[in-house]
CSV table of C-alpha atoms (C1' of nucleotides) in Angstrom, one decimal:
chain,number,residue,atom,x,y,z
A,1,MET,CA,-207.6,-140.4,-77.6
A,2,ILE,CA,-207.7,-136.8,-78.7
A,3,SER,CA,-211.1,-135.3,-78.5
A,4,ASN,CA,-210.5,-131.7,-79.3
A,5,LYS,CA,-212.4,-131.0,-82.4
A,6,ASN,CA,-210.6,-127.7,-83.1
A,7,CYS,CA,-207.3,-129.5,-83.0
A,8,ILE,CA,-208.3,-132.0,-85.6
A,9,ILE,CA,-209.7,-129.2,-87.8
A,10,ARG,CA,-206.3,-127.6,-87.5
A,11,LEU,CA,-204.6,-130.8,-88.7
A,12,SER,CA,-206.8,-130.7,-91.8
A,13,LYS,CA,-205.8,-127.1,-92.4
A,14,TYR,CA,-202.1,-127.8,-91.9
A,15,LYS,CA,-202.4,-130.6,-94.4
A,16,ASN,CA,-204.1,-128.4,-97.0
A,17,ALA,CA,-201.6,-125.6,-96.5
A,18,LEU,CA,-198.7,-128.1,-96.8
A,19,VAL,CA,-200.1,-129.3,-100.1
A,20,ARG,CA,-200.1,-125.7,-101.3
A,21,PHE,CA,-196.5,-125.2,-100.1
A,22,LYS,CA,-195.5,-128.4,-101.9
A,23,THR,CA,-197.1,-127.2,-105.1
A,24,LEU,CA,-194.9,-124.1,-104.8
A,25,GLY,CA,-191.8,-126.3,-104.7
A,26,PHE,CA,-191.0,-126.2,-101.0
A,27,ILE,CA,-189.7,-129.4,-99.4
A,28,LYS,CA,-189.1,-128.2,-95.8
A,29,ILE,CA,-191.2,-125.9,-93.6
A,30,PHE,CA,-190.9,-124.2,-90.2
A,31,SER,CA,-193.8,-124.1,-87.7
A,32,GLU,CA,-193.7,-120.4,-88.0
A,33,TYR,CA,-194.6,-120.3,-91.7
A,34,LEU,CA,-197.2,-123.1,-91.4
A,35,ALA,CA,-198.8,-121.2,-88.5
A,36,ASP,CA,-199.0,-118.1,-90.7
A,37,ALA,CA,-200.7,-119.9,-93.5
A,38,VAL,CA,-203.3,-121.3,-91.3
A,39,GLY,CA,-203.8,-118.3,-89.0
A,40,VAL,CA,-202.5,-119.7,-85.7
A,41,THR,CA,-199.4,-119.4,-83.6
A,42,SER,CA,-196.3,-121.4,-84.1
A,43,ALA,CA,-196.5,-122.8,-80.6
A,44,GLN,CA,-199.9,-124.1,-81.5
A,45,VAL,CA,-198.6,-125.9,-84.5
A,46,ARG,CA,-195.8,-127.6,-82.5
A,47,LYS,CA,-198.2,-128.4,-79.7
A,48,ASP,CA,-200.6,-130.1,-82.1
A,49,PHE,CA,-197.9,-132.0,-83.7
A,50,SER,CA,-196.5,-133.2,-80.4
A,51,LEU,CA,-199.9,-134.5,-79.4
A,52,PHE,CA,-199.7,-136.9,-82.4
A,53,GLY,CA,-196.1,-137.7,-82.0
A,54,ILE,CA,-195.1,-135.8,-85.1
A,55,SER,CA,-191.6,-134.5,-84.8
A,56,GLY,CA,-189.3,-132.3,-86.9
A,57,ASN,CA,-185.7,-131.4,-86.8
A,58,LYS,CA,-184.3,-128.9,-84.4
A,59,ARG,CA,-183.3,-126.0,-86.5
A,60,GLY,CA,-184.3,-127.9,-89.6
A,61,GLY,CA,-188.1,-127.7,-89.5
A,62,TYR,CA,-190.3,-130.4,-91.0
A,63,GLN,CA,-190.1,-132.4,-94.2
A,64,ILE,CA,-193.2,-131.5,-96.1
A,65,ASP,CA,-193.7,-134.9,-97.8
A,66,ALA,CA,-193.3,-136.9,-94.6
A,67,LEU,CA,-195.6,-134.5,-92.8
A,68,ILE,CA,-198.4,-134.7,-95.4
A,69,THR,CA,-198.1,-138.5,-95.3
A,70,LYS,CA,-198.4,-138.5,-91.6
A,71,LEU,CA,-201.3,-136.1,-91.5
A,72,ASN,CA,-203.2,-138.1,-94.2
A,73,SER,CA,-202.7,-141.2,-92.2
A,74,ILE,CA,-204.0,-139.6,-89.0
A,75,LEU,CA,-207.0,-138.2,-90.8
A,76,GLY,CA,-207.8,-141.5,-92.5
A,77,LYS,CA,-207.2,-140.2,-96.0
A,78,ASN,CA,-205.3,-143.2,-97.3
A,79,GLU,CA,-208.4,-144.6,-98.8
A,80,ILE,CA,-211.4,-143.1,-100.5
A,81,GLN,CA,-214.2,-142.3,-98.0
A,82,ASN,CA,-217.6,-143.2,-99.2
A,83,VAL,CA,-220.5,-141.3,-97.8
A,84,VAL,CA,-224.2,-140.9,-98.7
A,85,LEU,CA,-226.3,-137.8,-98.9
A,86,VAL,CA,-229.9,-137.6,-97.9
A,87,GLY,CA,-232.1,-134.8,-99.2
A,88,ALA,CA,-231.5,-133.9,-102.9
A,89,GLY,CA,-232.9,-130.4,-102.7
A,90,GLN,CA,-231.2,-127.2,-103.6
A,91,LEU,CA,-228.3,-127.4,-101.2
A,92,GLY,CA,-228.1,-131.2,-101.4
A,93,SER,CA,-227.8,-131.2,-105.1
A,94,ALA,CA,-225.1,-128.6,-105.0
A,95,LEU,CA,-223.1,-130.7,-102.5
A,96,VAL,CA,-223.4,-133.7,-104.7
A,97,ARG,CA,-221.7,-131.8,-107.5
A,98,TYR,CA,-219.3,-129.9,-105.2
A,99,ASN,CA,-215.9,-130.9,-106.4
A,100,SER,CA,-214.0,-130.1,-103.2
A,101,PHE,CA,-215.2,-133.3,-101.7
A,102,GLU,CA,-213.8,-135.4,-104.6
A,103,LYS,CA,-210.5,-133.5,-104.4
A,104,GLU,CA,-210.3,-134.5,-100.7
A,105,GLY,CA,-210.9,-138.2,-101.4
A,106,ILE,CA,-214.5,-138.1,-100.3
A,107,LYS,CA,-217.0,-139.8,-102.6
A,108,ILE,CA,-220.7,-139.4,-102.4
A,109,SER,CA,-221.8,-142.9,-103.4
A,110,ALA,CA,-225.5,-142.1,-103.7
A,111,ALA,CA,-228.0,-139.5,-102.8
A,112,PHE,CA,-231.5,-140.3,-101.5
A,113,ASP,CA,-234.8,-138.4,-101.6
A,114,ILE,CA,-238.4,-139.0,-100.8
A,115,ASP,CA,-239.6,-137.1,-103.9
A,116,PRO,CA,-240.1,-139.4,-106.9
A,117,ALA,CA,-239.4,-136.4,-109.2
A,118,LYS,CA,-235.8,-136.2,-107.9
A,119,ILE,CA,-234.9,-139.8,-108.6
A,120,THR,CA,-232.3,-140.4,-111.3
A,121,ALA,CA,-230.7,-143.7,-112.1
A,122,GLY,CA,-227.3,-142.0,-112.4
A,123,ALA,CA,-225.3,-142.2,-115.6
A,124,LYS,CA,-221.8,-143.4,-115.2
A,125,ASN,CA,-219.6,-140.9,-113.4
A,126,SER,CA,-222.6,-139.2,-111.9
A,127,VAL,CA,-224.2,-139.8,-108.5
A,128,PRO,CA,-227.5,-141.7,-108.6
A,129,VAL,CA,-230.4,-140.2,-106.7
A,130,LEU,CA,-232.4,-143.1,-105.2
A,131,PRO,CA,-235.7,-143.4,-103.3
A,132,LEU,CA,-235.3,-143.0,-99.6
A,133,ASP,CA,-236.8,-146.4,-99.1
A,134,GLU,CA,-233.6,-147.9,-100.5
A,135,ALA,CA,-231.3,-146.1,-98.2
A,136,ILE,CA,-231.0,-148.7,-95.5
A,137,LYS,CA,-230.3,-151.5,-97.9
A,138,PHE,CA,-227.7,-149.4,-99.8
A,139,ILE,CA,-225.9,-148.2,-96.7
A,140,GLN,CA,-225.6,-151.6,-95.2
A,141,LYS,CA,-224.6,-153.3,-98.5
A,142,ASN,CA,-221.9,-150.8,-99.0
A,143,ASN,CA,-220.9,-150.6,-95.4
A,144,ILE,CA,-221.2,-146.8,-95.3
A,145,LYS,CA,-220.7,-145.0,-92.0
A,146,ILE,CA,-221.0,-141.3,-92.8
A,147,ALA,CA,-224.0,-139.4,-94.1
A,148,ILE,CA,-224.7,-135.8,-95.1
A,149,LEU,CA,-228.2,-134.7,-94.1
A,150,THR,CA,-229.8,-131.9,-96.2
A,151,VAL,CA,-233.5,-132.5,-95.7
A,152,PRO,CA,-236.0,-129.8,-94.5
A,153,ASP,CA,-236.1,-129.1,-90.7
A,154,VAL,CA,-239.3,-131.0,-90.1
A,155,ALA,CA,-238.0,-134.2,-91.7
A,156,ALA,CA,-234.6,-134.1,-90.1
A,157,GLN,CA,-235.2,-136.2,-87.0
A,158,GLN,CA,-237.1,-138.9,-88.7
A,159,THR,CA,-234.7,-139.1,-91.5
A,160,PHE,CA,-231.8,-139.2,-89.0
A,161,ASP,CA,-233.5,-142.1,-87.2
A,162,ILE,CA,-233.6,-144.0,-90.5
A,163,LEU,CA,-229.8,-143.4,-90.9
A,164,MET,CA,-229.3,-144.7,-87.4
A,165,ALA,CA,-231.2,-147.9,-88.2
A,166,ALA,CA,-229.0,-148.3,-91.2
A,167,GLY,CA,-225.8,-148.2,-89.1
A,168,ILE,CA,-224.6,-144.7,-89.9
A,169,LYS,CA,-222.1,-143.5,-87.2
A,170,GLY,CA,-221.4,-139.9,-88.3
A,171,VAL,CA,-223.7,-137.2,-89.7
A,172,LEU,CA,-223.0,-133.8,-91.2
A,173,ASN,CA,-226.3,-132.1,-90.4
A,174,PHE,CA,-227.4,-129.0,-92.3
A,175,ALA,CA,-230.9,-128.8,-90.7
A,176,PRO,CA,-231.1,-126.2,-88.0
A,177,ILE,CA,-232.3,-128.7,-85.4
A,178,GLU,CA,-230.5,-130.4,-82.5
A,179,LEU,CA,-230.8,-134.1,-83.5
A,180,LYS,CA,-231.4,-136.6,-80.7
A,181,ALA,CA,-228.6,-139.0,-81.4
A,182,PRO,CA,-227.5,-142.2,-79.7
A,183,SER,CA,-224.1,-142.0,-77.9
A,184,ASP,CA,-222.3,-144.0,-80.6
A,185,CYS,CA,-223.2,-141.6,-83.4
A,186,ILE,CA,-221.4,-138.3,-84.0
A,187,VAL,CA,-223.3,-135.3,-85.3
A,188,ASN,CA,-221.5,-132.2,-86.7
A,189,ASN,CA,-223.9,-129.4,-87.4
A,190,VAL,CA,-223.5,-126.8,-90.1
A,191,ASN,CA,-226.0,-124.0,-90.0
A,192,LEU,CA,-225.3,-121.5,-92.7
A,193,ALA,CA,-228.0,-119.1,-91.6
A,194,VAL,CA,-226.6,-119.0,-88.1
A,195,GLU,CA,-223.1,-118.5,-89.5
A,196,LEU,CA,-224.3,-115.4,-91.4
A,197,GLU,CA,-226.4,-114.2,-88.4
A,198,ASN,CA,-223.3,-114.4,-86.3
A,199,LEU,CA,-221.3,-112.4,-88.8
A,200,ILE,CA,-224.0,-109.8,-88.9
A,201,TYR,CA,-224.0,-109.5,-85.1
A,202,PHE,CA,-220.2,-109.0,-84.9
A,203,VAL,CA,-220.1,-106.5,-87.8
A,204,ASN,CA,-223.0,-104.5,-86.3
A,205,ALA,CA,-221.3,-104.6,-82.9
A,206,SER,CA,-218.1,-103.3,-84.3
A,207,LEU,CA,-219.7,-100.6,-86.4
A,208,LYS,CA,-221.5,-99.4,-83.4
A,209,THR,CA,-218.4,-99.0,-81.2
A,210,ASP,CA,-216.5,-97.0,-83.8
B,1,MET,CA,-218.8,-106.1,-75.7
B,2,ILE,CA,-219.3,-109.8,-75.8
B,3,SER,CA,-216.7,-111.4,-78.1
B,4,ASN,CA,-217.5,-115.1,-77.5
B,5,LYS,CA,-218.6,-116.4,-80.9
B,6,ASN,CA,-220.1,-119.6,-79.4
B,7,CYS,CA,-222.2,-117.6,-77.1
B,8,ILE,CA,-223.7,-115.6,-80.0
B,9,ILE,CA,-224.3,-118.8,-82.0
B,10,ARG,CA,-226.2,-120.2,-79.0
B,11,LEU,CA,-228.3,-117.0,-78.9
B,12,SER,CA,-229.3,-117.8,-82.5
B,13,LYS,CA,-230.1,-121.3,-81.6
B,14,TYR,CA,-232.2,-120.3,-78.6
B,15,LYS,CA,-234.1,-117.9,-80.9
B,16,ASN,CA,-234.8,-120.7,-83.4
B,17,ALA,CA,-235.8,-123.1,-80.8
B,18,LEU,CA,-238.1,-120.5,-79.2
B,19,VAL,CA,-239.8,-119.9,-82.5
B,20,ARG,CA,-240.5,-123.6,-82.7
B,21,PHE,CA,-241.9,-123.7,-79.2
B,22,LYS,CA,-244.1,-120.8,-80.0
B,23,THR,CA,-245.4,-122.5,-83.0
B,24,LEU,CA,-246.4,-125.4,-80.8
B,25,GLY,CA,-248.4,-123.1,-78.7
B,26,PHE,CA,-246.1,-122.5,-75.7
B,27,ILE,CA,-246.0,-119.1,-74.1
B,28,LYS,CA,-243.6,-119.7,-71.3
B,29,ILE,CA,-240.4,-121.7,-71.1
B,30,PHE,CA,-237.9,-122.9,-68.5
B,31,SER,CA,-234.1,-122.8,-69.1
B,32,GLU,CA,-234.1,-126.5,-68.7
B,33,TYR,CA,-236.4,-127.2,-71.7
B,34,LEU,CA,-234.7,-124.6,-73.9
B,35,ALA,CA,-231.3,-126.1,-73.0
B,36,ASP,CA,-232.6,-129.5,-74.0
B,37,ALA,CA,-233.8,-128.2,-77.4
B,38,VAL,CA,-230.5,-126.7,-78.2
B,39,GLY,CA,-228.3,-129.3,-76.6
B,40,VAL,CA,-226.6,-127.4,-73.8
B,41,THR,CA,-227.0,-127.2,-70.0
B,42,SER,CA,-229.6,-125.1,-68.3
B,43,ALA,CA,-226.9,-123.2,-66.4
B,44,GLN,CA,-225.4,-122.3,-69.8
B,45,VAL,CA,-228.7,-120.8,-70.9
B,46,ARG,CA,-229.1,-118.7,-67.8
B,47,LYS,CA,-225.5,-117.6,-67.9
B,48,ASP,CA,-225.8,-116.5,-71.6
B,49,PHE,CA,-229.0,-114.6,-70.8
B,50,SER,CA,-227.5,-112.9,-67.8
B,51,LEU,CA,-224.6,-111.7,-70.0
B,52,PHE,CA,-227.2,-109.8,-72.1
B,53,GLY,CA,-229.3,-108.7,-69.2
B,54,ILE,CA,-232.1,-111.0,-70.1
B,55,SER,CA,-234.1,-112.0,-67.0
B,56,GLY,CA,-237.0,-114.3,-66.4
B,57,ASN,CA,-239.2,-114.9,-63.4
B,58,LYS,CA,-238.1,-117.0,-60.5
B,59,ARG,CA,-240.1,-120.2,-60.6
B,60,GLY,CA,-242.0,-118.8,-63.6
B,61,GLY,CA,-239.4,-119.2,-66.4
B,62,TYR,CA,-239.3,-116.9,-69.4
B,63,GLN,CA,-242.0,-115.4,-71.6
B,64,ILE,CA,-241.4,-116.7,-75.1
B,65,ASP,CA,-242.6,-113.7,-77.0
B,66,ALA,CA,-240.6,-111.2,-75.0
B,67,LEU,CA,-237.6,-113.5,-75.2
B,68,ILE,CA,-237.8,-113.8,-79.0
B,69,THR,CA,-238.1,-110.0,-79.3
B,70,LYS,CA,-235.1,-109.4,-77.1
B,71,LEU,CA,-233.0,-112.0,-79.0
B,72,ASN,CA,-234.0,-110.6,-82.4
B,73,SER,CA,-233.0,-107.2,-81.2
B,74,ILE,CA,-229.6,-108.4,-79.9
B,75,LEU,CA,-229.0,-110.3,-83.1
B,76,GLY,CA,-229.9,-107.3,-85.3
B,77,LYS,CA,-232.9,-109.0,-86.9
B,78,ASN,CA,-235.3,-106.2,-86.7
B,79,GLU,CA,-234.5,-105.2,-90.2
B,80,ILE,CA,-233.7,-107.1,-93.4
B,81,GLN,CA,-230.0,-107.7,-93.8
B,82,ASN,CA,-228.7,-107.2,-97.3
B,83,VAL,CA,-225.7,-109.1,-98.4
B,84,VAL,CA,-223.9,-109.9,-101.6
B,85,LEU,CA,-222.5,-113.2,-102.9
B,86,VAL,CA,-219.4,-113.4,-105.0
B,87,GLY,CA,-218.8,-116.6,-107.1
B,88,ALA,CA,-221.9,-117.9,-108.7
B,89,GLY,CA,-220.6,-121.5,-109.2
B,90,GLN,CA,-222.2,-124.6,-108.0
B,91,LEU,CA,-222.3,-123.8,-104.3
B,92,GLY,CA,-222.8,-120.1,-104.8
B,93,SER,CA,-225.8,-120.6,-107.0
B,94,ALA,CA,-227.3,-123.0,-104.5
B,95,LEU,CA,-226.9,-120.5,-101.7
B,96,VAL,CA,-228.5,-117.8,-103.8
B,97,ARG,CA,-231.6,-120.0,-104.0
B,98,TYR,CA,-231.3,-121.3,-100.4
B,99,ASN,CA,-234.5,-120.3,-98.7
B,100,SER,CA,-233.2,-120.5,-95.1
B,101,PHE,CA,-231.6,-117.2,-95.6
B,102,GLU,CA,-234.8,-115.5,-96.6
B,103,LYS,CA,-236.6,-117.1,-93.7
B,104,GLU,CA,-234.1,-115.5,-91.4
B,105,GLY,CA,-234.4,-112.1,-92.9
B,106,ILE,CA,-231.2,-112.2,-94.8
B,107,LYS,CA,-231.5,-111.0,-98.4
B,108,ILE,CA,-228.9,-111.7,-101.1
B,109,SER,CA,-229.2,-108.5,-103.1
B,110,ALA,CA,-227.0,-109.5,-105.9
B,111,ALA,CA,-224.5,-112.1,-106.9
B,112,PHE,CA,-221.3,-111.4,-108.8
B,113,ASP,CA,-219.1,-113.5,-111.1
B,114,ILE,CA,-216.2,-113.0,-113.4
B,115,ASP,CA,-217.6,-115.5,-116.0
B,116,PRO,CA,-219.8,-113.7,-118.6
B,117,ALA,CA,-221.8,-116.9,-119.2
B,118,LYS,CA,-223.1,-116.7,-115.6
B,119,ILE,CA,-224.5,-113.1,-115.9
B,120,THR,CA,-228.3,-112.8,-115.7
B,121,ALA,CA,-230.1,-109.5,-115.5
B,122,GLY,CA,-232.4,-111.0,-112.8
B,123,ALA,CA,-236.1,-111.2,-113.4
B,124,LYS,CA,-238.2,-109.6,-110.6
B,125,ASN,CA,-238.1,-111.8,-107.5
B,126,SER,CA,-234.9,-113.4,-108.6
B,127,VAL,CA,-231.4,-112.4,-107.7
B,128,PRO,CA,-229.4,-110.8,-110.5
B,129,VAL,CA,-225.9,-112.2,-111.3
B,130,LEU,CA,-223.7,-109.2,-112.3
B,131,PRO,CA,-220.2,-108.9,-113.6
B,132,LEU,CA,-217.6,-108.8,-110.9
B,133,ASP,CA,-216.5,-105.4,-112.3
B,134,GLU,CA,-219.7,-103.9,-111.0
B,135,ALA,CA,-219.3,-105.2,-107.4
B,136,ILE,CA,-217.6,-102.2,-105.9
B,137,LYS,CA,-220.1,-99.8,-107.3
B,138,PHE,CA,-223.1,-101.9,-106.3
B,139,ILE,CA,-221.8,-102.5,-102.7
B,140,GLN,CA,-221.1,-98.9,-102.1
B,141,LYS,CA,-224.3,-97.6,-103.7
B,142,ASN,CA,-226.4,-100.0,-101.5
B,143,ASN,CA,-224.2,-99.6,-98.5
B,144,ILE,CA,-223.7,-103.4,-98.1
B,145,LYS,CA,-221.4,-104.6,-95.3
B,146,ILE,CA,-221.6,-108.4,-95.6
B,147,ALA,CA,-220.5,-110.7,-98.3
B,148,ILE,CA,-220.5,-114.4,-99.0
B,149,LEU,CA,-217.4,-115.6,-100.8
B,150,THR,CA,-217.8,-118.8,-102.9
B,151,VAL,CA,-215.1,-118.4,-105.5
B,152,PRO,CA,-212.4,-121.0,-106.2
B,153,ASP,CA,-209.4,-121.1,-103.8
B,154,VAL,CA,-207.0,-119.5,-106.2
B,155,ALA,CA,-209.2,-116.5,-106.7
B,156,ALA,CA,-210.2,-116.1,-103.0
B,157,GLN,CA,-207.6,-113.6,-101.8
B,158,GLN,CA,-207.8,-111.3,-104.8
B,159,THR,CA,-211.6,-111.3,-104.8
B,160,PHE,CA,-211.5,-110.7,-101.0
B,161,ASP,CA,-209.3,-107.7,-101.6
B,162,ILE,CA,-211.9,-106.2,-104.0
B,163,LEU,CA,-214.5,-106.6,-101.3
B,164,MET,CA,-212.3,-104.8,-98.8
B,165,ALA,CA,-211.9,-101.9,-101.3
B,166,ALA,CA,-215.7,-101.8,-101.6
B,167,GLY,CA,-216.1,-101.4,-97.8
B,168,ILE,CA,-217.3,-104.9,-96.9
B,169,LYS,CA,-216.8,-105.5,-93.1
B,170,GLY,CA,-217.8,-109.1,-92.8
B,171,VAL,CA,-217.2,-112.1,-95.0
B,172,LEU,CA,-218.5,-115.7,-94.9
B,173,ASN,CA,-215.7,-117.5,-96.7
B,174,PHE,CA,-216.2,-120.9,-98.2
B,175,ALA,CA,-212.7,-121.1,-99.8
B,176,PRO,CA,-210.3,-123.3,-97.9
B,177,ILE,CA,-207.8,-120.5,-97.5
B,178,GLU,CA,-206.9,-118.3,-94.6
B,179,LEU,CA,-207.7,-114.9,-95.9
B,180,LYS,CA,-205.3,-112.0,-95.1
B,181,ALA,CA,-207.8,-109.5,-93.7
B,182,PRO,CA,-207.5,-106.0,-92.2
B,183,SER,CA,-208.3,-105.8,-88.5
B,184,ASP,CA,-211.7,-104.0,-89.2
B,185,CYS,CA,-213.1,-106.9,-91.2
B,186,ILE,CA,-214.4,-110.1,-89.7
B,187,VAL,CA,-214.0,-113.4,-91.6
B,188,ASN,CA,-216.0,-116.5,-90.7
B,189,ASN,CA,-214.8,-119.6,-92.5
B,190,VAL,CA,-217.0,-122.5,-93.5
B,191,ASN,CA,-215.0,-125.4,-94.9
B,192,LEU,CA,-217.3,-128.2,-95.8
B,193,ALA,CA,-214.6,-130.7,-96.8
B,194,VAL,CA,-212.8,-130.1,-93.5
B,195,GLU,CA,-216.1,-130.6,-91.6
B,196,LEU,CA,-216.6,-133.9,-93.3
B,197,GLU,CA,-212.9,-134.9,-92.8
B,198,ASN,CA,-213.3,-134.1,-89.1
B,199,LEU,CA,-216.4,-136.3,-88.9
B,200,ILE,CA,-214.5,-139.1,-90.7
B,201,TYR,CA,-211.6,-138.8,-88.2
B,202,PHE,CA,-213.9,-139.1,-85.1
B,203,VAL,CA,-216.0,-141.9,-86.6
B,204,ASN,CA,-212.8,-143.9,-87.5
B,205,ALA,CA,-211.3,-143.2,-84.1
B,206,SER,CA,-214.4,-144.4,-82.3
B,207,LEU,CA,-214.8,-147.5,-84.5
B,208,LYS,CA,-211.2,-148.4,-83.7
B,209,THR,CA,-211.5,-148.2,-79.9
B,210,ASP,CA,-214.6,-150.5,-79.8
C,1,DT,C1',-250.8,-117.2,-43.4
C,2,DA,C1',-246.9,-120.4,-43.1
C,3,DT,C1',-244.6,-123.9,-45.4
C,4,DT,C1',-242.9,-126.2,-49.3
C,5,DT,C1',-241.5,-126.4,-53.8
C,6,DT,C1',-239.4,-124.9,-57.9
C,7,DT,C1',-236.9,-122.0,-60.7
C,8,DT,C1',-233.8,-118.1,-61.6
C,9,DG,C1',-229.4,-115.6,-61.2
C,10,DT,C1',-224.7,-115.5,-60.1
C,11,DG,C1',-220.2,-116.1,-57.6
C,12,DA,C1',-216.9,-119.8,-57.0
C,13,DA,C1',-214.8,-123.9,-58.7
C,14,DT,C1',-213.4,-126.6,-62.4
C,15,DT,C1',-211.9,-127.8,-66.7
C,16,DA,C1',-209.9,-127.2,-71.1
C,17,DA,C1',-207.3,-124.8,-74.4
C,18,DA,C1',-204.0,-121.5,-75.9
C,19,DT,C1',-199.9,-119.0,-75.1
C,20,DA,C1',-195.5,-118.1,-73.4
C,21,DA,C1',-191.1,-119.3,-72.2
C,22,DC,C1',-187.2,-121.7,-72.3
C,23,DA,C1',-184.0,-125.8,-72.2
C,24,DT,C1',-182.4,-128.7,-75.8
C,25,DT,C1',-180.4,-129.8,-80.0
C,26,DA,C1',-178.6,-129.3,-84.6
C,27,DA,C1',-176.8,-126.5,-88.1
C,28,DT,C1',-173.9,-122.7,-89.3
C,29,DT,C1',-170.1,-119.7,-88.8
C,30,DA,C1',-165.7,-118.1,-87.2
D,1,DT,C1',-163.2,-127.1,-83.2
D,2,DA,C1',-165.6,-123.7,-80.4
D,3,DA,C1',-169.0,-120.3,-80.4
D,4,DT,C1',-173.2,-118.7,-82.1
D,5,DT,C1',-177.6,-119.0,-84.0
D,6,DA,C1',-182.1,-120.7,-84.9
D,7,DA,C1',-185.2,-124.0,-84.6
D,8,DT,C1',-188.0,-127.7,-82.0
D,9,DG,C1',-190.5,-129.9,-78.1
D,10,DT,C1',-192.3,-129.5,-73.7
D,11,DT,C1',-193.3,-127.6,-69.2
D,12,DA,C1',-195.4,-123.9,-66.8
D,13,DT,C1',-198.6,-120.1,-67.0
D,14,DT,C1',-202.4,-117.7,-68.3
D,15,DT,C1',-206.8,-117.1,-70.1
D,16,DA,C1',-211.3,-118.4,-71.3
D,17,DA,C1',-215.4,-121.0,-71.0
D,18,DT,C1',-218.3,-124.1,-68.7
D,19,DT,C1',-220.2,-126.3,-64.9
D,20,DC,C1',-221.4,-126.4,-60.1
D,21,DA,C1',-223.9,-125.1,-56.3
D,22,DC,C1',-226.7,-122.5,-53.7
D,23,DA,C1',-229.0,-118.1,-52.0
D,24,DA,C1',-233.1,-115.6,-53.3
D,25,DA,C1',-237.5,-115.2,-54.9
D,26,DA,C1',-241.9,-116.3,-56.5
D,27,DA,C1',-245.6,-119.6,-56.9
D,28,DA,C1',-248.1,-123.4,-55.1
D,29,DT,C1',-249.9,-125.8,-51.4
D,30,DA,C1',-251.4,-126.9,-46.8
DNA sequence: TATTTTTTGTGAATTAAATAACATTAATTA
DNA sequence: TAATTAATGTTATTTAATTCACAAAAAATA
């Protein structure tokens, strides 16, 4: 089993780039061009593909349609992925309405919050915001395995523990905390302040050395 | 100059964890505990510190206060960092109001959008949303070097080019596009859909092998 | 004061990932 | 049909990052 996160992220990027190429009317593509679109080397593209048994045609490149199909299948994009979101604050609410998820076949089935003021039954076509109490029941009933965690730092671990009890196996965590997770749950952290801080560091560093 | 992005990200995490330890009343810390809080090994912590000439006391660990000061100085956190945001849509607006940035000494001075409906003069204590036309003038006048880019995919490259013309040197890019950037500008990409897709892949992969 | 314990700091070893290089193959051209 | 060209696929190499392991030093204890 491939366990290189960066490699899988590249597969997603290849897939996205291929969809754009297809939109432009292309039906074949060379590793060189795909590499360019994604910002890697062509050897990297071919190496990644070979890891997943994806092959093209010597001197003929790759068929875009077949390639998209293959990548979608590897990435589990043949069916809609249902996820839940916990913490309907500023960021959480924006993610609920963020249409890039829907475009990618990811559906936020429900949001949960502990604050009664945030609860909304959810008109049709809009995501309901339910009381946190109901999260375990909802998650189990709908057999959901993935959660987005956008609660404040101090609530992050305890909320995470609730998700574990509900059977969640993957969490996209926005709280700037290292969650203590059981070995059968995967946590991907997104820390926007740290990302910015990092950018600031490197910009400052490069401005200094000029 | 250190050019390992992960290393700098760890420094930010150490700093955040140390602030929490300090809040709890600790004044000294061992690499072992800090490692635990951040989810790395103790050797990694000491190695990172040694890269930046940070030293502790044999058998005595590190003084938390001094360590925070040192890390803040390395990360350029001794003064408020002013940034701009371009694209006041769903996600952009949430980031404008996201209080983790302010907590970290990062100030969004202004947001810009091409849509006249989004423009707001900005009451005091709130961030003004200005017409994109005014971005170059504003950025240059305020000597801003960092921008957050939250425009739709199709507008990303051309908006980025405007930022380059204005003298921006670092961009946190949320558009799922590989921006063509000059060598003196740093781009950090955050792609939330890809992050989720990645999580889905690994969760599916691990559920299959059980 | 001498001994033991515990932690740092770092050079060496290991591991993992990316890059380079090239043999192979298929299409194109002569 | 033979020669040439241009792409893939994979093996070898290089590079980078992490982990290991232990000497050195300071604190604690006897």
